[in-house]
XYZ file of C-alpha atoms in Angstrom:
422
model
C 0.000 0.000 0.000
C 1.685 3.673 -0.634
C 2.577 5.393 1.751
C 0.171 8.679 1.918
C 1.657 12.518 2.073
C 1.375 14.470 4.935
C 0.308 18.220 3.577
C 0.855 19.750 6.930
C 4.046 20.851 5.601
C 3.455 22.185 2.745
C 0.568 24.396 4.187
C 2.741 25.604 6.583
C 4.784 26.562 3.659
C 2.044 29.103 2.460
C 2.714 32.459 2.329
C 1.204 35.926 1.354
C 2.817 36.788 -1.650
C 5.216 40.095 -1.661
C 4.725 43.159 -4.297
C 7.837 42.449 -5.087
C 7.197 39.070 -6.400
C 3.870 39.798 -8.367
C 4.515 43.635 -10.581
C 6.741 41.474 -12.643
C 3.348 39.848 -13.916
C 0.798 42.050 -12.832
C 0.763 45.006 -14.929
C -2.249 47.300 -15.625
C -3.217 49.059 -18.732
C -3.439 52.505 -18.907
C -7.565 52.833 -19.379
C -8.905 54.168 -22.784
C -10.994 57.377 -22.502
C -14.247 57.780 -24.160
C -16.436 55.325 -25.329
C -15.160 55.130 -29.153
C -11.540 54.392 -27.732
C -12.490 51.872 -26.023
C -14.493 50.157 -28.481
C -11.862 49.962 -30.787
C -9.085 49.446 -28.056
C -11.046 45.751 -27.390
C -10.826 44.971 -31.022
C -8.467 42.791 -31.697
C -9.038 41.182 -34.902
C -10.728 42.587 -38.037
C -13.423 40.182 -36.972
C -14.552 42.098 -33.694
C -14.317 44.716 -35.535
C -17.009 43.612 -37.638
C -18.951 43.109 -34.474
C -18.447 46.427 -32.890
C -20.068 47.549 -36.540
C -22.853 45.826 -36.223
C -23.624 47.051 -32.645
C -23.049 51.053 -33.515
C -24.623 51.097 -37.143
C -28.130 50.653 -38.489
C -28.717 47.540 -39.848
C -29.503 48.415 -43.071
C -26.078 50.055 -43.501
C -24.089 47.424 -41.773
C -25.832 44.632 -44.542
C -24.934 46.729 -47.118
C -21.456 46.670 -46.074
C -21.408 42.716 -45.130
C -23.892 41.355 -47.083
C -23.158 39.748 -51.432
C -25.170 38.762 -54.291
C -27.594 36.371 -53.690
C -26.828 33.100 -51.956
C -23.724 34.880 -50.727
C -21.832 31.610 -51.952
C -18.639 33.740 -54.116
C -18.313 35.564 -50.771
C -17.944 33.021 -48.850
C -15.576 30.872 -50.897
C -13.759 33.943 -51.015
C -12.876 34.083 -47.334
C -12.752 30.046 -47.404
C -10.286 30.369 -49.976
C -7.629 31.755 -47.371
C -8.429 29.799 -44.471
C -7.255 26.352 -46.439
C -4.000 27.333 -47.098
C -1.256 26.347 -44.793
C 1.564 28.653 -44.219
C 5.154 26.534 -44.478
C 7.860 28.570 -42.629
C 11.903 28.307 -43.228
C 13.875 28.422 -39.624
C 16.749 29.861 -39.069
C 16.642 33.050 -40.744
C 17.264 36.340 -39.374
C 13.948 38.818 -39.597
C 15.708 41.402 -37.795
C 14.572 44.538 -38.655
C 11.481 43.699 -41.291
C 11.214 45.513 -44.137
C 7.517 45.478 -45.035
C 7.218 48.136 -47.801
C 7.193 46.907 -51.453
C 7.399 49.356 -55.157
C 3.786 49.048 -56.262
C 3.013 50.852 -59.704
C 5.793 52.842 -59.494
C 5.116 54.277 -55.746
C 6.259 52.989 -52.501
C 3.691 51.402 -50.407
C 4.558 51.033 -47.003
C 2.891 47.410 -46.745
C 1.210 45.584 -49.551
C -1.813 46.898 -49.225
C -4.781 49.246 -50.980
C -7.617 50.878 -49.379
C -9.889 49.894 -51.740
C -12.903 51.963 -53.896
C -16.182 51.714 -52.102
C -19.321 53.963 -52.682
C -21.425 55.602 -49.994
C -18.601 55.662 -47.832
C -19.729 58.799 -45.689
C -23.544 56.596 -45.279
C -21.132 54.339 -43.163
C -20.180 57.267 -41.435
C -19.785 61.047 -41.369
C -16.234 61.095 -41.559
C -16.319 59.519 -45.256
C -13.714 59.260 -47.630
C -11.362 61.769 -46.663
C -10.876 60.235 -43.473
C -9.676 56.905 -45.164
C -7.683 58.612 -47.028
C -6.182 60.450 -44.429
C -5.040 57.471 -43.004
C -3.817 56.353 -45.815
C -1.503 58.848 -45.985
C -0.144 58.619 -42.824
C 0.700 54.949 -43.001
C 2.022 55.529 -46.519
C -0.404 53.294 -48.925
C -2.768 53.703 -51.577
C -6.113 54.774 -51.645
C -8.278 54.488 -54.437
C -11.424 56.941 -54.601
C -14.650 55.374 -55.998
C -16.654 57.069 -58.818
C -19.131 56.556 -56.442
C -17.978 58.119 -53.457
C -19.849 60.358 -51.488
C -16.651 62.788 -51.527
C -15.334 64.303 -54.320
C -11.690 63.833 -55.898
C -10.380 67.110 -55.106
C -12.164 67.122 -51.531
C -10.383 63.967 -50.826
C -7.083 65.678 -52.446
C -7.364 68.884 -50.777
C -7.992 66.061 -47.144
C -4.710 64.494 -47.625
C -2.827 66.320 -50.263
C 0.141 63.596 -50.669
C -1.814 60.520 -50.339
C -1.148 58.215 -53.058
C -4.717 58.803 -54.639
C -6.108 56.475 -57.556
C -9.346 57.089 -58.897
C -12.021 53.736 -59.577
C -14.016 54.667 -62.951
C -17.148 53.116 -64.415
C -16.579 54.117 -68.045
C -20.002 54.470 -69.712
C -21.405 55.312 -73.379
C -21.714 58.763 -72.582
C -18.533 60.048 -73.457
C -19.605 63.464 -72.124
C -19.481 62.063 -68.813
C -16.449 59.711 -69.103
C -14.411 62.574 -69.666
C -15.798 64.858 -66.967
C -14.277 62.102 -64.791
C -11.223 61.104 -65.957
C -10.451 65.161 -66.448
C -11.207 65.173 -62.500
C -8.877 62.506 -61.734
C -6.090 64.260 -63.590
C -6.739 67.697 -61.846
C -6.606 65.656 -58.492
C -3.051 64.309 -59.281
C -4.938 60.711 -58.962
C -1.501 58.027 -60.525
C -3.463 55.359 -61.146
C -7.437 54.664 -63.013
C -8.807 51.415 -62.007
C -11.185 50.595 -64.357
C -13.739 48.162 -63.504
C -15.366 46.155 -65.889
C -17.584 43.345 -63.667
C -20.983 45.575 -63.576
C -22.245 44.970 -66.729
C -25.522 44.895 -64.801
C -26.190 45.123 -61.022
C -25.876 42.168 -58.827
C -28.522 41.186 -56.865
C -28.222 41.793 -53.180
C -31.050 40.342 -51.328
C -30.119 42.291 -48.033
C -30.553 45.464 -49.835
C -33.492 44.534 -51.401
C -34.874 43.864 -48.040
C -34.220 46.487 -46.223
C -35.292 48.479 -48.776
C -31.418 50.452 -49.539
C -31.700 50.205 -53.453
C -31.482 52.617 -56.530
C -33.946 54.483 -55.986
C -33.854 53.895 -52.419
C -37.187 52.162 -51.088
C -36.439 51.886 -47.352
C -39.146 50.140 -45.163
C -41.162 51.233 -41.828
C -38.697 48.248 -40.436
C -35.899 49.827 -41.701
C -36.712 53.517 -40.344
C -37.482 51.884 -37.280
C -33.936 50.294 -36.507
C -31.951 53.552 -38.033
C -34.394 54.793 -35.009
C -32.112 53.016 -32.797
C -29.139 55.004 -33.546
C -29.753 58.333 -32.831
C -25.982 59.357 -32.808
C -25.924 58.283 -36.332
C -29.118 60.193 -37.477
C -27.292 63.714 -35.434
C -24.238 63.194 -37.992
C -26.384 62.804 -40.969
C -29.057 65.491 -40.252
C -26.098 67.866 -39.152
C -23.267 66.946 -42.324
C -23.712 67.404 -46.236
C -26.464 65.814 -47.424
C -25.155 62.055 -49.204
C -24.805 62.097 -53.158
C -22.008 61.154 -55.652
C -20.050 63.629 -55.568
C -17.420 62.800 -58.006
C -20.354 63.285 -60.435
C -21.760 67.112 -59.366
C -22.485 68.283 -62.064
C -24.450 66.370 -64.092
C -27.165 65.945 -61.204
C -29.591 68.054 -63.942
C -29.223 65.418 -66.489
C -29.655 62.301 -64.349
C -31.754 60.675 -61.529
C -29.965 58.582 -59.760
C -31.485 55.693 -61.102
C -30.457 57.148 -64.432
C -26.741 57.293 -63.229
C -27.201 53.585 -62.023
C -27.842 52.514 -65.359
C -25.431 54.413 -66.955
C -22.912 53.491 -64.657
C -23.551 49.604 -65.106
C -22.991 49.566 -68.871
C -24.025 46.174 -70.993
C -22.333 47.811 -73.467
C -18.607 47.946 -72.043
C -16.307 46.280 -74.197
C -12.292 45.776 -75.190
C -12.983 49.193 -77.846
C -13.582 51.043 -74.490
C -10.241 50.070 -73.125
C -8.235 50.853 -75.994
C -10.382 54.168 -76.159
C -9.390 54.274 -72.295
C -5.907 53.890 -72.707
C -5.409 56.096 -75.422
C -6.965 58.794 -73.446
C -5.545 58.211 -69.645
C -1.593 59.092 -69.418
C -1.353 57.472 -65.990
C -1.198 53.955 -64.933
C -4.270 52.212 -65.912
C -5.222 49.046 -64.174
C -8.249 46.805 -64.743
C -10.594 45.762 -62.163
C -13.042 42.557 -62.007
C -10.618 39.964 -63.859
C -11.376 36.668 -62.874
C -9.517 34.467 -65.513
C -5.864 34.311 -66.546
C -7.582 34.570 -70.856
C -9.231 37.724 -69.810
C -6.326 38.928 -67.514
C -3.683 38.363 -70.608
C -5.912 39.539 -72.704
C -6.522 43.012 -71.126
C -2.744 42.972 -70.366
C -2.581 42.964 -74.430
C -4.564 45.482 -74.986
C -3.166 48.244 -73.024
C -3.404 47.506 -69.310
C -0.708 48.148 -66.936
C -2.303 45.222 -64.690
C -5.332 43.580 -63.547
C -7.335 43.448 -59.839
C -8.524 39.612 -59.341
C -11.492 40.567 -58.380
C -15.305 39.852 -58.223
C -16.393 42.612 -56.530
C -16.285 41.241 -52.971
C -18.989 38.731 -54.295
C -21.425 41.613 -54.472
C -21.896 40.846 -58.527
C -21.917 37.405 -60.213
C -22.380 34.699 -57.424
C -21.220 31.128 -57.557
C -17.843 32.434 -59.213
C -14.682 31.270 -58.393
C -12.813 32.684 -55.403
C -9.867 35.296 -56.108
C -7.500 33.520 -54.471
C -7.961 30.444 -56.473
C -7.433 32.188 -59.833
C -4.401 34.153 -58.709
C -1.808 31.964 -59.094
C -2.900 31.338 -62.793
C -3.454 34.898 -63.740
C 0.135 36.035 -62.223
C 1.854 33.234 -65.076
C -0.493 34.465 -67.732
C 0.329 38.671 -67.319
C 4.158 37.640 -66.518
C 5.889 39.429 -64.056
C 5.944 42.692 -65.289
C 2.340 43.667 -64.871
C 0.745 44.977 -61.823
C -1.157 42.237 -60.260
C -3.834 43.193 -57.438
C -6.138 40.772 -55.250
C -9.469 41.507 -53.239
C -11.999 39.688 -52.051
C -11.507 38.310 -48.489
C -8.674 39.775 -46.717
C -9.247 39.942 -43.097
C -6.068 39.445 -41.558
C -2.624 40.142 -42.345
C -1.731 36.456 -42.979
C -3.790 37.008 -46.147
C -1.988 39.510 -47.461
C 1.282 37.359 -46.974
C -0.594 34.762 -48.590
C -1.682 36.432 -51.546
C 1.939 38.022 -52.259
C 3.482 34.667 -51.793
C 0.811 33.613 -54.646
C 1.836 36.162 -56.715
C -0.060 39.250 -56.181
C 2.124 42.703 -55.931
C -0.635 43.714 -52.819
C -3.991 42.726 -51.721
C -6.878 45.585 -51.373
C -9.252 45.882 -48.438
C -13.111 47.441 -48.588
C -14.799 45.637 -46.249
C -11.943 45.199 -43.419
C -11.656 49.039 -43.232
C -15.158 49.620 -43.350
C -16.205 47.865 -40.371
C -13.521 49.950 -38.491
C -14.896 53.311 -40.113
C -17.993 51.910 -38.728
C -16.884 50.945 -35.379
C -15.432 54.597 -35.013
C -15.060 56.865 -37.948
C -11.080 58.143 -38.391
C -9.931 56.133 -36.003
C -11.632 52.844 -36.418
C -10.025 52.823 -40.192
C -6.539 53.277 -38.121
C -7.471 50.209 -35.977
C -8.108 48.067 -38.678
C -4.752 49.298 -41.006
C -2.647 48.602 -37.477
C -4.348 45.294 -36.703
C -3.567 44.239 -40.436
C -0.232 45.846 -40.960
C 0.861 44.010 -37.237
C -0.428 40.993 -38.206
C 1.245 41.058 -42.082
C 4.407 41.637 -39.885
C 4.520 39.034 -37.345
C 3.361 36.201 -40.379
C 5.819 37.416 -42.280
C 8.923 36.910 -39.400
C 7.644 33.743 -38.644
C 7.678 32.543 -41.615
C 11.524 33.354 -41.921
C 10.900 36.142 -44.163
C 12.580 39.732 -43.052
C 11.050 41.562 -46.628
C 7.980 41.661 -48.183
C 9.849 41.251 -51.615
C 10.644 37.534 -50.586
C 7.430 36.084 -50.198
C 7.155 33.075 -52.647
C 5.144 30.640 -53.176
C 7.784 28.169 -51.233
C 6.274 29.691 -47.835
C 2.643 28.658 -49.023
C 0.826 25.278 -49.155
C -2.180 24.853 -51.357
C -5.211 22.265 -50.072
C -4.338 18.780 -52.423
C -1.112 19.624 -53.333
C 0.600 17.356 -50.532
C 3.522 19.842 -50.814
C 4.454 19.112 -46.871
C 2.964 15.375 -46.319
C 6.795 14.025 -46.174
């Protein structure tokens, strides 16, 4: 039989522990003042950020931020798409000092990322689109201004006068109006036109439709009652600019905006428009909503300087493949001299390692700085660049990899390619 412990002597043993012995360990954070700060200061992922969204914003605007086309399927597969690949790190190589800034179109970019185009930004929240790209020009990366935006081109210049600005363009068949933006985007100093070309018509997004946030907008007694809810956001928009596109005053007298929603989604848009486009636009000129390598080579051909792998956040043509599972393809078919771009997806800074090591020059974010805009205007888009940009950093170390020019496909692992089953 064992013998059985006495533990008389270890409770004598017991003592109160000293100061001394704990403030190693025990170590409190200096509180965050004011509700916002706070808010933000307990997100930690892009994720929670979401969810702080959804708790401070109308429902109707949060869905029309979150929510796709349709079943939602292309949106999903796009985040899926991410999750399955496994990240293979080389030990044993220094990553002091991390250099996470790459050359992208001919500018430096801090980290390889763009704050993507999206439309209604300032519906989100009153501080709009010069607030994003305010930030972007403090961190030192791209922002690309939508020709929907609810803040003009040289409002958003005269906001943060050396951003890198690019300009998002829906070239239509009124070549009155194509030129009244593209002239804007040239007196705004914007580098780079993305030109998107996956709107032929207007996806269907059934969240929208529901809540009744369409073209014209339709909104419902249920709707009215939850923006009800939020009476902080109501103040802002009651006491700011009333919400319009303002990259397109001027030509208010000619259109409805269900007119400019047609014209902006053109059927007509075809490979004579981007030769007609490139002709015309001395900048870089990159093409947006390129889901195959035929169409990316084939735009490459005609003019392009690059592509965006992109379909539109699933927000147009559902059940289409994710961008991440066409990248790898398009990169070999536009060679490595064209501008590559990824979106769709991104919501952590293991993505964006993922997608350069797949061959993308940078990945873009909408959604991901959204919800922080959201969550808290200014400062929630500076939440979600620092959780991204610390996140990008950390992958990239521990993968082995002190610059963001070295990501390659070696640190990557795609699902059934049994690259690391030996």
């Amino acid at each position: 039989m064992p013998n059985k412990i006495s533990l008389a002597a270890v409770s004598r043993a017991r003592q109160l522990p000293k100061w001394s012995q704990l403030r190693e360990v025990v170590q409190f954070s200096k509180p965050a003042f004011g509700r916002t700060a706070r808010r933000l200061e307990n997100a930690r992922t892009i994720g929670e950020l979401r969810a702080a969204a959804r708790r401070t914003t109308p429902r109707a605007v949060f869905d029309y931020v979150d929510g796709s086309a349709e079943e939602e399927i292309t949106a999903a597969r796009n985040i899926a798409a991410f999750r399955r690949v496994t990240l293979r790190p080389e030990p044993l190589r220094p990553v002091t000092d991390p250099d996470t800034a790459i050359e992208l179109a001919g500018e430096r970019s801090a980290l390889p990322l763009v704050f993507a185009p999206t439309g209604y930004t300032r519906m989100m929240h009153h501080h709009g689109e010069a607030a994003v790209a305010r930030v972007a020009e403090h961190f030192g990366v791209p922002y690309s201004l939508s020709t929907m935006a609810t803040t003009s081109v040289a409002d958003v210049r005269e906001a943060a006068p050396g951003v890198a600005l690019w300009f998002q363009l829906y070239y239509t068949q009124d070549a009155e109006l194509n030129e009244l933006l593209i002239s804007r985007a040239e007196a705004a100093g914007c580098s780079t036109l993305l030109l998107t070309v996956d709107t032929s018509v207007p996806g269907k997004r059934l969240k929208d439709v529901a809540n009744g946030l369409t073209i014209p907008p339709a909104l419902t007694a249920r709707t009215f009652l939850n923006m009800s809810m939020f009476p902080a956001w109501w103040l802002h928009k009651l006491t700011t600019p009333g919400i319009g596109f303002a990259c397109l005053d001027g030509v208010r007298g000619n259109y409805t905006s269900e007119d400019l929603a047609r014209t902006l989604f053109d059927p007509g848009l075809d490979f004579a428009a981007l030769e007609r486009l490139r002709q015309r636009w001395p900048g870089r000129l990159i093409v947006k909503g390129i889901n195959t390598a035929e169409a990316a080579r084939e735009v490459v051909r005609r003019g392009a300087d690059g592509v965006v792998v992109s379909n539109h956040g699933g927000r147009q043509l559902d059940r289409s493949a994710a961008t991440l599972e066409v990248l790898p393809a398009v990169r070999a078919a536009v060679g490595e001299r064209a501008t590559v771009l990824i979106d769709g997806g991104v919501r952590h800074g293991a993505d964006i390692a993922v997608a350069r090591a797949l061959g993308a020059d940078a990945a873009m974010i909408g959604r991901a700085y959204l919800y922080g805009i959201m969550a808290g205007g200014q400062d929630g888009v500076v939440r979600a660049y620092e959780l991204l940009a610390e996140e990008y950093q950390r992958c990239m170390q521990l993968l082995g990899v002190r610059r963001s020019a070295d990501l390659a496909a070696r640190h990557v692992a795609l699902p059934g390619n049994g690259s690391d089953d030996h």
